[in-house]
Short mmCIF file of C-alpha atoms in Angstrom, two decimals:
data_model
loop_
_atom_site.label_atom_id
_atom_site.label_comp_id
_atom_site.label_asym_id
_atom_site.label_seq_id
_atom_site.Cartn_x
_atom_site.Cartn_y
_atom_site.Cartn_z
CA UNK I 1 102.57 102.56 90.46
CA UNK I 2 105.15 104.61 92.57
CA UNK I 3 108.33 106.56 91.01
CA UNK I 4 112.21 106.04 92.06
CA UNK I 5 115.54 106.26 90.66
CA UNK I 6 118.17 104.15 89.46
CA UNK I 7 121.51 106.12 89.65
CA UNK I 8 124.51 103.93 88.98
CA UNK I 9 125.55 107.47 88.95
CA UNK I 10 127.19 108.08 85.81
CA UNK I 11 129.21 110.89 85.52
CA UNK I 12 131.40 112.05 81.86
CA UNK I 13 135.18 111.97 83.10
CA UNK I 14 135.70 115.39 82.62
CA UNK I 15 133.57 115.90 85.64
CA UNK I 16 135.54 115.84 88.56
CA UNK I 17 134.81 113.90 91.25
CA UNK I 18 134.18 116.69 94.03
CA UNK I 19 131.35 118.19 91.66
CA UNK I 20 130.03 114.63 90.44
CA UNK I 21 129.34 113.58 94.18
CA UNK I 22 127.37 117.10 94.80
CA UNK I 23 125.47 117.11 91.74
CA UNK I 24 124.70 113.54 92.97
CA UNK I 25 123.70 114.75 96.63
CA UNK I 26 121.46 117.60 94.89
CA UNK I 27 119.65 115.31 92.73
CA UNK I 28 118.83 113.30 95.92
CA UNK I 29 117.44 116.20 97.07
CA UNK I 30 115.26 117.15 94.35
CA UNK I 31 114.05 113.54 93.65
CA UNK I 32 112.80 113.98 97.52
CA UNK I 33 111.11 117.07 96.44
CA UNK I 34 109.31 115.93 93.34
CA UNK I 35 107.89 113.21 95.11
CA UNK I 36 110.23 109.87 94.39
CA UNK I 37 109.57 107.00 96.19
CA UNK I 38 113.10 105.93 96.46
CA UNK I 39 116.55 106.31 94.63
CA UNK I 40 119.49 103.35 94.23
CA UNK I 41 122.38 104.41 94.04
CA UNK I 42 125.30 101.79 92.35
CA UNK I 43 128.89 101.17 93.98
CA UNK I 44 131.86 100.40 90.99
CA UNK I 45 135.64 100.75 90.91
CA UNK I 46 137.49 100.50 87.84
CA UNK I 47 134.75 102.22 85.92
CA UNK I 48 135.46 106.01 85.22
CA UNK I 49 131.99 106.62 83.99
CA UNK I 50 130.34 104.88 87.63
CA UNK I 51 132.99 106.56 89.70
CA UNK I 52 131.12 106.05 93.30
CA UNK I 53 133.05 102.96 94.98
CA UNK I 54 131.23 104.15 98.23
CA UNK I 55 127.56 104.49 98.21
CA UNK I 56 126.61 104.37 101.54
CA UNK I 57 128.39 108.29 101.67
CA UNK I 58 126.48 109.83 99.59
CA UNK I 59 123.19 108.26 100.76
CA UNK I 60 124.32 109.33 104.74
CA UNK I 61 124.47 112.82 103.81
CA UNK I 62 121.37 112.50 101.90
CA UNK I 63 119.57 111.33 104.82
CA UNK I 64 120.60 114.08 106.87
CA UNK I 65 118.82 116.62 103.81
CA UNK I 66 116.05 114.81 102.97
CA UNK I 67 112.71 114.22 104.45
CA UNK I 68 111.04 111.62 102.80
CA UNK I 69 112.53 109.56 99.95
CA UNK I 70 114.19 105.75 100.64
CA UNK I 71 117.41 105.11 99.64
CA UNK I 72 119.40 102.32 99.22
CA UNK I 73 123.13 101.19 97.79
CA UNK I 74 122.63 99.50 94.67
CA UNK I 75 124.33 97.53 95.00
CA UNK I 76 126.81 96.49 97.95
CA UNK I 77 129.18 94.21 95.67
CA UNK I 78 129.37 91.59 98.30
CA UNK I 79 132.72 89.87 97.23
CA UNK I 80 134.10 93.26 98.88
CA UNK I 81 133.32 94.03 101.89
CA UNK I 82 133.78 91.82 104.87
CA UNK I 83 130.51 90.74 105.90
CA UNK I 84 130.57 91.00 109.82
CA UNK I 85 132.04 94.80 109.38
CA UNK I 86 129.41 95.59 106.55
CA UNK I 87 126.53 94.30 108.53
CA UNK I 88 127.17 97.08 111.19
CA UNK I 89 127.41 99.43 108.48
CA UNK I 90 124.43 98.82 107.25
CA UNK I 91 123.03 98.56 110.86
CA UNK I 92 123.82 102.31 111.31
CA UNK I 93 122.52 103.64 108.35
CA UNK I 94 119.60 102.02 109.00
CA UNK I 95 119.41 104.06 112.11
CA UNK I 96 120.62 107.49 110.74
CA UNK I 97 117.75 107.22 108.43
CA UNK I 98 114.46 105.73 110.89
CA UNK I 99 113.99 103.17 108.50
CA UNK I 100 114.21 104.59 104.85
CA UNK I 101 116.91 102.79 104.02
CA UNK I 102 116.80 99.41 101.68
CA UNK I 103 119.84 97.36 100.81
CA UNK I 104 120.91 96.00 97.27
CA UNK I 105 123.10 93.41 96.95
CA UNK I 106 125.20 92.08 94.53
CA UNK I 107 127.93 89.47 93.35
CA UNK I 108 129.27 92.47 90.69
CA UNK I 109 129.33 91.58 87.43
CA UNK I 110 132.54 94.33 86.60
CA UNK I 111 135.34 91.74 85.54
CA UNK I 112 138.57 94.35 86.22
CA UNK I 113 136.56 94.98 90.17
CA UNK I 114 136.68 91.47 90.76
CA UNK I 115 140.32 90.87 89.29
CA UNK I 116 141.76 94.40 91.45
CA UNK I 117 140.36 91.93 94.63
CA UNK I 118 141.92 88.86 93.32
CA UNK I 119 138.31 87.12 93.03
CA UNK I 120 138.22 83.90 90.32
CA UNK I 121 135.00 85.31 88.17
CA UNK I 122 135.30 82.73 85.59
CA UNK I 123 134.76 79.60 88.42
CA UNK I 124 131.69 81.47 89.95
CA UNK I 125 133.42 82.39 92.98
CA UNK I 126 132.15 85.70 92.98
CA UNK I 127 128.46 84.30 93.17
CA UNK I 128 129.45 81.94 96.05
CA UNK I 129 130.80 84.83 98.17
CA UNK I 130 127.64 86.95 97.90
CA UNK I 131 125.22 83.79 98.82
CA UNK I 132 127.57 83.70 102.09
CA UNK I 133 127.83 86.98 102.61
CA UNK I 134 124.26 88.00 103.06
CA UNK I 135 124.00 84.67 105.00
CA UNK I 136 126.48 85.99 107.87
CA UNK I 137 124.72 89.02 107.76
CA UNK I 138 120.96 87.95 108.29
CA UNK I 139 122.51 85.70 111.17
CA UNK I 140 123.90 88.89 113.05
CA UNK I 141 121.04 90.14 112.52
CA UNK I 142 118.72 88.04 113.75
CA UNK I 143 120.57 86.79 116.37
CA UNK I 144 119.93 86.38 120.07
CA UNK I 145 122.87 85.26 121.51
CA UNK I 146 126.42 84.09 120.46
CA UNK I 147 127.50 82.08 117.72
CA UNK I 148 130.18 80.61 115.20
CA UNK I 149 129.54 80.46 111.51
CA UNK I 150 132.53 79.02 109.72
CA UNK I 151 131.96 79.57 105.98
CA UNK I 152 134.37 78.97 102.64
CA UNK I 153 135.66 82.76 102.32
CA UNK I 154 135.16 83.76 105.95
CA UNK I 155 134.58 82.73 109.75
CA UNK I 156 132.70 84.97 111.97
CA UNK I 157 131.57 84.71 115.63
CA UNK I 158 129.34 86.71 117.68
CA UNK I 159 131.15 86.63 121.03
CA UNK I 160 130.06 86.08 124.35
CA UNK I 161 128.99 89.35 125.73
CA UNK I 162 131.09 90.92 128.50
CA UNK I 163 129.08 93.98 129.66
CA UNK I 164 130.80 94.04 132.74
CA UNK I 165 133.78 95.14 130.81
CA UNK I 166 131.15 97.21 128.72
CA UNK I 167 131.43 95.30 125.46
CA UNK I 168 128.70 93.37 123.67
CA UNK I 169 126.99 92.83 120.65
CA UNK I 170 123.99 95.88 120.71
CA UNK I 171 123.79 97.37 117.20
CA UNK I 172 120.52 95.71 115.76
CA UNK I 173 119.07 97.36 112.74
CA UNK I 174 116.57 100.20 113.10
CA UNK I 175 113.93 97.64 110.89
CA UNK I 176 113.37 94.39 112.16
CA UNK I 177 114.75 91.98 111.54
CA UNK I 178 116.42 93.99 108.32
CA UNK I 179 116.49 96.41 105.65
CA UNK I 180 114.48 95.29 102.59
CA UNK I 181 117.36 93.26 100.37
CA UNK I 182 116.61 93.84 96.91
CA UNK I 183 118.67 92.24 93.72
CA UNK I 184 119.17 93.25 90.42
CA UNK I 185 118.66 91.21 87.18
CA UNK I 186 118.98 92.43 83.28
CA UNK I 187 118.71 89.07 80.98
CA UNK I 188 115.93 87.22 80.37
CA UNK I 189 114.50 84.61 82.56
CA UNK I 190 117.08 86.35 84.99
CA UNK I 191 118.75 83.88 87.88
CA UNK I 192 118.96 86.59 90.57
CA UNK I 193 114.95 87.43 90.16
CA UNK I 194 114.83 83.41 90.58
CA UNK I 195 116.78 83.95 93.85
CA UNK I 196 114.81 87.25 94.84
CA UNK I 197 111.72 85.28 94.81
CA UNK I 198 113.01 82.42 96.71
CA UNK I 199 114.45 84.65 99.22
CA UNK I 200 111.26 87.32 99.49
CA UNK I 201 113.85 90.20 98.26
CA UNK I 202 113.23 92.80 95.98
CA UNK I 203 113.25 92.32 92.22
CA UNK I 204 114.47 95.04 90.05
CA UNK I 205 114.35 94.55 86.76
CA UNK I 206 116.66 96.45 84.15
CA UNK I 207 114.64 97.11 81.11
CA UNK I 208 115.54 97.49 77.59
CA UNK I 209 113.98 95.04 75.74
CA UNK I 210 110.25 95.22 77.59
CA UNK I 211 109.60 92.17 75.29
CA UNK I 212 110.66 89.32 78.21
CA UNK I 213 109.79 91.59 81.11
CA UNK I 214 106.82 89.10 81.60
CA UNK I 215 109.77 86.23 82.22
CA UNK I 216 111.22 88.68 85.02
CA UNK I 217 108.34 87.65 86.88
CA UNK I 218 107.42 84.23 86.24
CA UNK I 219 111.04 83.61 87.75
CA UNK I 220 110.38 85.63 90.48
CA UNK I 221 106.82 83.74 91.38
CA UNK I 222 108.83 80.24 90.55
CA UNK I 223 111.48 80.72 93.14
CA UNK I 224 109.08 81.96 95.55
CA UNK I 225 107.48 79.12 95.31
CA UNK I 226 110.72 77.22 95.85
CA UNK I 227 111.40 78.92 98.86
CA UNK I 228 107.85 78.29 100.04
CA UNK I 229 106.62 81.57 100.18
CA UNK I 230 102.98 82.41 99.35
CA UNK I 231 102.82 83.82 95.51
CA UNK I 232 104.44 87.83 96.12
CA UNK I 233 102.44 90.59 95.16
CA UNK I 234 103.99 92.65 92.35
CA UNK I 235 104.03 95.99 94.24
CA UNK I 236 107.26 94.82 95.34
CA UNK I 237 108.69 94.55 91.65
CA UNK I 238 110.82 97.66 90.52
CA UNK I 239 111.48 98.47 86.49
CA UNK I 240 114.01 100.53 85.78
CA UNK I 241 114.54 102.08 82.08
CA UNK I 242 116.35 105.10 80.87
CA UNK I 243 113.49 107.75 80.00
CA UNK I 244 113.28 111.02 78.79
CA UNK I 245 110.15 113.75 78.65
CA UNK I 246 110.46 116.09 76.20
CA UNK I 247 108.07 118.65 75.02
CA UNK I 248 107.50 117.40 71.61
CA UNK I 249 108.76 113.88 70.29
CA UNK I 250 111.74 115.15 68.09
CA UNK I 251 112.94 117.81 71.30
CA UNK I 252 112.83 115.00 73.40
CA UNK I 253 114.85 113.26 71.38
CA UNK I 254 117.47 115.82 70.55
CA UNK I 255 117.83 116.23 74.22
CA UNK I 256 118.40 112.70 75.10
CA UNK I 257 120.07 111.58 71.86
CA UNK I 258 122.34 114.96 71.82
CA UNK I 259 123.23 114.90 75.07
CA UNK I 260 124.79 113.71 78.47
CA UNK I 261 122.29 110.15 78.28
CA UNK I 262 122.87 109.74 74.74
CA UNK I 263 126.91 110.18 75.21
CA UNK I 264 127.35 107.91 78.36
CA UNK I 265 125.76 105.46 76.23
CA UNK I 266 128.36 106.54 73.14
CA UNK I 267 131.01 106.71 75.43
CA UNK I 268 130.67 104.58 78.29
CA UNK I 269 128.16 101.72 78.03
CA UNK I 270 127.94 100.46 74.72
CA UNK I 271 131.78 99.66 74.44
CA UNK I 272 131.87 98.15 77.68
CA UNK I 273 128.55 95.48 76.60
CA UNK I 274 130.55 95.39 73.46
CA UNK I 275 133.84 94.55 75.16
CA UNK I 276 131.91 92.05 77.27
CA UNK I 277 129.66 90.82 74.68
CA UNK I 278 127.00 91.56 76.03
CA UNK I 279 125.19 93.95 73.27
CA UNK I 280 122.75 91.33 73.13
CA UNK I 281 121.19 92.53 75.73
CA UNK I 282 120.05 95.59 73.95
CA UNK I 283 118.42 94.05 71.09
CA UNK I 284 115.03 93.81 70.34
CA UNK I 285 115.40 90.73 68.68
CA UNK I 286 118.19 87.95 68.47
CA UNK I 287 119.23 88.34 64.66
CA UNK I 288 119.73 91.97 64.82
CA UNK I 289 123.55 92.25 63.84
CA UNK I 290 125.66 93.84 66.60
CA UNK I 291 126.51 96.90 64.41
CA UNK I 292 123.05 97.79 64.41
CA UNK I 293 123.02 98.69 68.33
CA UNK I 294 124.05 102.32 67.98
CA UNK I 295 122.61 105.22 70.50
CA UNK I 296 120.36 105.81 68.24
CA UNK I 297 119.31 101.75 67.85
CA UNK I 298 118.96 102.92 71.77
CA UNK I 299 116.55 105.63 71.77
CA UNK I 300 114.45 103.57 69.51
CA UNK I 301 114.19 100.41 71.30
CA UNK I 302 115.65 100.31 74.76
CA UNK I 303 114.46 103.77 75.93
CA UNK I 304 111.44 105.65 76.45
CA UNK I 305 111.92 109.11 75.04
CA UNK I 306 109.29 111.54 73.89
CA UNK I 307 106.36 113.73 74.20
CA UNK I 308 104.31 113.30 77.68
CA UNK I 309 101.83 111.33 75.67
CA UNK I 310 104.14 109.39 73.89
CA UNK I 311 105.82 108.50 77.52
CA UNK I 312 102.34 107.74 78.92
CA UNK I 313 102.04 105.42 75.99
CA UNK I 314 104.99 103.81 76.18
CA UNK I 315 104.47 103.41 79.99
CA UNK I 316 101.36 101.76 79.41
CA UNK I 317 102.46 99.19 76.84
CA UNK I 318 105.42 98.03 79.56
CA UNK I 319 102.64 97.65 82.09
CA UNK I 320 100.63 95.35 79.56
CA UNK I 321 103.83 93.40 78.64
CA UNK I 322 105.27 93.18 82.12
CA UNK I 323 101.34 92.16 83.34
CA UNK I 324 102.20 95.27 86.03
CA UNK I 325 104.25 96.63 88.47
CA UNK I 326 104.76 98.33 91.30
CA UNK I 327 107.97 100.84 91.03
CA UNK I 328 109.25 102.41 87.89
CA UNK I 329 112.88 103.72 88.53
CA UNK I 330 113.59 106.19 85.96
CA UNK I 331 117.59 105.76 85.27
CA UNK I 332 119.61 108.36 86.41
CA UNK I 333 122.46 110.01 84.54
CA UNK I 334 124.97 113.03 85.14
CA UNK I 335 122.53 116.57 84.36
CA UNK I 336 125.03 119.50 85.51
CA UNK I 337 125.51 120.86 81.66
CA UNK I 338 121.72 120.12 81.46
CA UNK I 339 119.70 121.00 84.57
CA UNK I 340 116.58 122.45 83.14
CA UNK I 341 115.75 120.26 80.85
CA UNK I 342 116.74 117.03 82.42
CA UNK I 343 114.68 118.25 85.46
CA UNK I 344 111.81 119.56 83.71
CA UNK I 345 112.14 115.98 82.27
CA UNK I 346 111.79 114.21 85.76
CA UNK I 347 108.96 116.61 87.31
CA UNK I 348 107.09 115.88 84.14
CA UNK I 349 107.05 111.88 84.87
CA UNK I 350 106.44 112.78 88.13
CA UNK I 351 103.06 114.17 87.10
CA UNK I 352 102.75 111.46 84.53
CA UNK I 353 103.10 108.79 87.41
CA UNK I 354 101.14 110.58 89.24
CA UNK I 355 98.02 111.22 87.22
CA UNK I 356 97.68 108.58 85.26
CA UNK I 357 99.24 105.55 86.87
CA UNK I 358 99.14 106.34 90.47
#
């Protein structure tokens, strides 16, 4: 098992957003440090507690001042971005880094995004877009000479080239033929895991009921094998949960629960699953009554939080639900007001990772 980060980044609104993107550049930095394998980083508009609408910023500076770690947008919200321009994009990033950068994608899921771009959420079209998107792009990418690709949202050519007039199409990505594509998927039995596996993307699984992690990977081997792709190994599968390493049990808890993780959930997350109703997700069974899912409900059942043992525990019972796999991504919230602890926090599953699971 390798470490990473999930970072969607969260940030309280009082932080503005000058210090919010530098506190998120200096945790890139120490994540490299430490010894993470890789850090996604998570692209929202309308959503003052996600403020980053531009990923791909912060991770070109962080390529510039780190050595080691991957990074990757987590995700590109398709529907957005037109595909020919963003394929270039991603095309040059690939190159600023030598090949440590991956690529999430995603249809977004963030109703008010999708209504600022005037995108019909409730038909599906949002879904649609992304499956053409990331087609247009793997066909500039892997092409060798000009073509036409007329779609339902967009049409898209790759010219002729005219190097006599000194224009052509030149930038392929640093990787060939691409950037690892990895998806994100939360619910049980998830649909975009289905499509990871058919596709040979990256699965990363959101965890906070490790109960059905197991289904997150059946899906994954069933679409693979309806893509016909040999049976994947799970090194490729990423888990991310919100964990916290605390001296003791009850420090760790005051820490998480008393602080910036256990307000963005207060604050921020809960009344937007609530708002969407989506608190199901959270539960750790079915009947549990919506009222039940407090922070607290939280700390008990959806994150790890605790003593290194009781992390190392707790680790080890997701492995034996999940059957394995190959990435934990510890997720990432705002730590300014809370540096030390929140770090010592990090290093400490760094060494956890590291001794025991590595």
């Amino acid at each position: 098992m390798k470490l990473g980060a999930f970072m969607m980044p969260a940030h309280p609104r009082y932080r503005s957003l000058h210090d919010g993107h530098y506190h998120d550049l200096d945790t890139l930095r120490f994540f490299d440090r430490i010894g993470f394998e890789e850090a996604w980083i998570g692209e929202h508009y309308m959503m003052p507690g996600e403020p980053c609408p531009s990923p791909d910023l912060l991770i070109a500076q962080a390529f510039l001042q780190t050595e080691r770690i991957k990074l990757a947008p987590g995700a590109f919200m398709l529907p957005f971005h037109h595909p020919a321009e963003l394929a270039h994009r991603i095309c040059w990033l690939d190159h600023i880094s030598k090949g440590r950068l991956m690529v999430g994608i995603g249809a977004s899921g963030t109703n008010l995004d999708l209504e600022m771009f005037d995108i019909d959420h409730k038909a599906g079209v949002h879904r649609e877009m992304t499956a053409e998107s990331i087609a247009i792009m793997i066909r500039f990418w892997k092409s060798e000479g000009p073509f036409e690709y007329k779609g339902k949202f967009w049409t898209v050519r790759r010219p002729e080239d005219q190097m006599a007039k000194s224009s052509g199409y030149h930038l392929k990505p640093f990787q060939s033929p691409h950037p690892p594509i990895g998806v994100t998927g939360l619910s049980a039995s998830s649909a975009t895991l289905r499509i990871a596996g058919k596709n040979g993307w990256i699965p990363i699984s959101f965890c906070f009921t490790p109960e059905y992690l197991h289904t997150h990977w059946r899906v994954v081997e069933e679409g693979a094998e309806e893509g016909g792709h040999p049976a994947p190994s799970r090194d490729l599968w990423r888990v991310s949960r919100p964990i916290f390493v605390g001296p003791t049990d009850a420090e760790a808890w005051q820490l998480s629960v008393g602080g910036e993780m256990g307000r963005y959930f207060r604050e921020d997350y809960l009344p937007m699953l609530a708002g969407n109703n989506a608190l199901g997700l959270l539960k750790h069974h079915p009947d549990a009554p919506d009222s039940d899912v407090t922070v607290e409900y939280c700390a008990k059942h959806c994150w790890i939080v605790g003593s290194p043992e009781t992390v190392r525990e707790r680790i080890e019972e997701m492995q034996t639900l999940s059957g394995g796999f190959g990435v934990l991504h510890v997720m990432g919230f705002d730590h300014l007001d809370e540096l030390e602890t929140t770090r010592q926090s990090h290093a400490e599953l760094a060494r956890i990772v590291a001794t025991h699971f590595a």
